PDB file of C-alpha atoms in Angstrom:
ATOM      1  CA  MET A 267     100.174 109.841 147.628  1.00 52.00           C
ATOM      2  CA  SER A 268      99.246 108.364 144.262  1.00 52.00           C
ATOM      3  CA  PHE A 269     100.069 111.658 142.556  1.00 54.00           C
ATOM      4  CA  LEU A 270     103.543 111.776 144.085  1.00 54.00           C
ATOM      5  CA  LYS A 271     104.211 108.177 143.061  1.00 55.00           C
ATOM      6  CA  ALA A 272     103.148 108.837 139.475  1.00 54.00           C
ATOM      7  CA  ASP A 273     105.357 111.937 139.266  1.00 55.00           C
ATOM      8  CA  ASN A 274     108.333 110.109 140.747  1.00 54.00           C
ATOM      9  CA  THR A 275     107.987 107.223 138.304  1.00 54.00           C
ATOM     10  CA  LYS A 276     107.747 109.528 135.314  1.00 53.00           C
ATOM     11  CA  ARG A 277     110.763 111.549 136.435  1.00 56.00           C
ATOM     12  CA  SER A 278     112.723 108.423 137.332  1.00 56.00           C
ATOM     13  CA  LEU A 279     112.294 106.630 133.983  1.00 54.00           C
ATOM     14  CA  PRO A 280     113.033 108.959 131.046  1.00 53.00           C
ATOM     15  CA  PRO A 281     111.995 107.202 127.801  1.00 53.00           C
ATOM     16  CA  PRO A 282     113.589 109.706 125.352  1.00 52.00           C
ATOM     17  CA  PRO A 283     117.252 108.871 126.189  1.00 49.00           C
ATOM     18  CA  VAL A 284     116.692 105.137 126.640  1.00 46.00           C
ATOM     19  CA  ASN A 285     114.644 104.825 123.443  1.00 46.00           C
ATOM     20  CA  LEU A 286     117.184 106.767 121.386  1.00 47.00           C
ATOM     21  CA  SER A 287     120.015 104.855 123.048  1.00 46.00           C
ATOM     22  CA  LEU A 288     119.301 101.164 122.442  1.00 49.00           C
ATOM     23  CA  PRO A 289     115.642 100.190 121.828  1.00 48.00           C
ATOM     24  CA  LYS A 290     115.366 102.300 118.676  1.00 48.00           C
ATOM     25  CA  SER A 291     118.698 101.297 117.094  1.00 48.00           C
ATOM     26  CA  PRO A 292     118.948  97.557 117.891  1.00 47.00           C
ATOM     27  CA  LEU A 293     115.203  96.937 117.743  1.00 47.00           C
ATOM     28  CA  ARG A 294     114.875  98.672 114.385  1.00 47.00           C
ATOM     29  CA  ARG A 295     117.914  96.862 112.972  1.00 50.00           C
ATOM     30  CA  SER A 296     116.998  93.526 114.534  1.00 49.00           C
ATOM     31  CA  LEU A 297     113.269  93.132 113.827  1.00 49.00           C
ATOM     32  CA  PRO A 298     111.313  96.422 113.785  1.00 48.00           C
ATOM     33  CA  LEU A 299     108.410  95.819 111.375  1.00 51.00           C
ATOM     34  CA  PRO A 300     109.566  93.674 108.429  1.00 50.00           C
ATOM     35  CA  PRO A 301     109.457  90.484 110.533  1.00 49.00           C
ATOM     36  CA  ALA A 302     106.134  91.389 112.142  1.00 46.00           C
ATOM     37  CA  ILE A 303     104.497  92.277 108.820  1.00 47.00           C
ATOM     38  CA  VAL A 304     105.838  89.119 107.178  1.00 47.00           C
ATOM     39  CA  SER A 305     104.915  87.088 110.231  1.00 46.00           C
ATOM     40  CA  LEU A 306     101.247  88.082 110.555  1.00 50.00           C
ATOM     41  CA  PRO A 307      99.867  89.930 107.504  1.00 48.00           C
ATOM     42  CA  LEU A 308     101.722  87.892 104.875  1.00 49.00           C
ATOM     43  CA  PRO A 309     101.268  84.268 106.068  1.00 50.00           C
ATOM     44  CA  PRO A 310      97.458  84.496 106.555  1.00 50.00           C
ATOM     45  CA  GLU A 311      96.891  86.423 103.333  1.00 47.00           C
ATOM     46  CA  ILE A 312      99.236  84.255 101.256  1.00 49.00           C
ATOM     47  CA  LEU A 313      97.688  81.100 102.737  1.00 53.00           C
ATOM     48  CA  SER A 314      94.227  82.519 102.058  1.00 49.00           C
ATOM     49  CA  ALA A 315      94.439  83.255  98.309  1.00 51.00           C
ATOM     50  CA  PRO A 316      97.050  85.939  97.535  1.00 46.00           C
ATOM     51  CA  LEU A 317      99.185  83.415  95.634  1.00 49.00           C
ATOM     52  CA  PRO A 318      97.262  83.806  92.346  1.00 51.00           C
ATOM     53  CA  PRO A 319      97.329  87.626  92.556  1.00 48.00           C
ATOM     54  CA  LEU A 320     101.054  87.564  93.281  1.00 49.00           C
ATOM     55  CA  LYS A 321     101.747  85.350  90.241  1.00 49.00           C
ATOM     56  CA  ARG A 322      99.582  87.581  88.064  1.00 49.00           C
ATOM     57  CA  SER A 323     101.291  90.663  89.453  1.00 49.00           C
ATOM     58  CA  PHE A 324     104.713  89.415  88.371  1.00 52.00           C
ATOM     59  CA  PRO A 325     104.023  89.464  84.590  1.00 56.00           C
ATOM     60  CA  PRO A 326     102.677  93.060  84.548  1.00 57.00           C
ATOM     61  CA  PRO A 327     106.037  94.482  85.758  1.00 55.00           C
ATOM     62  CA  LYS A 328     107.817  92.769  82.845  1.00 55.00           C
ATOM     63  CA  SER A 329     105.345  94.213  80.349  1.00 53.00           C
ATOM     64  CA  THR A 330     105.722  97.694  81.805  1.00 55.00           C
ATOM     65  CA  THR A 331     109.509  97.444  81.586  1.00 55.00           C
ATOM     66  CA  ASP A 332     109.335  96.361  77.943  1.00 57.00           C
ATOM     67  CA  LEU A 333     107.000  99.225  77.052  1.00 55.00           C
ATOM     68  CA  ALA A 334     109.057 101.728  79.035  1.00 51.00           C
TER      69      ALA A 334
END
């Protein structure tokens, strides 16, 4: 009985068409990863002590552009 139920559920809900239809397009355009990455990994790290490194990282780019 459990096997039949599992098969029926898998055959009843096809993820390929649904995912390619709406979830992938709207989700990716709405808030796929950018928001999540900036919401979790950035806040904690920036609040921890990534501010100094970020400020120091800004000058290097300018130097590289001048040399290039």
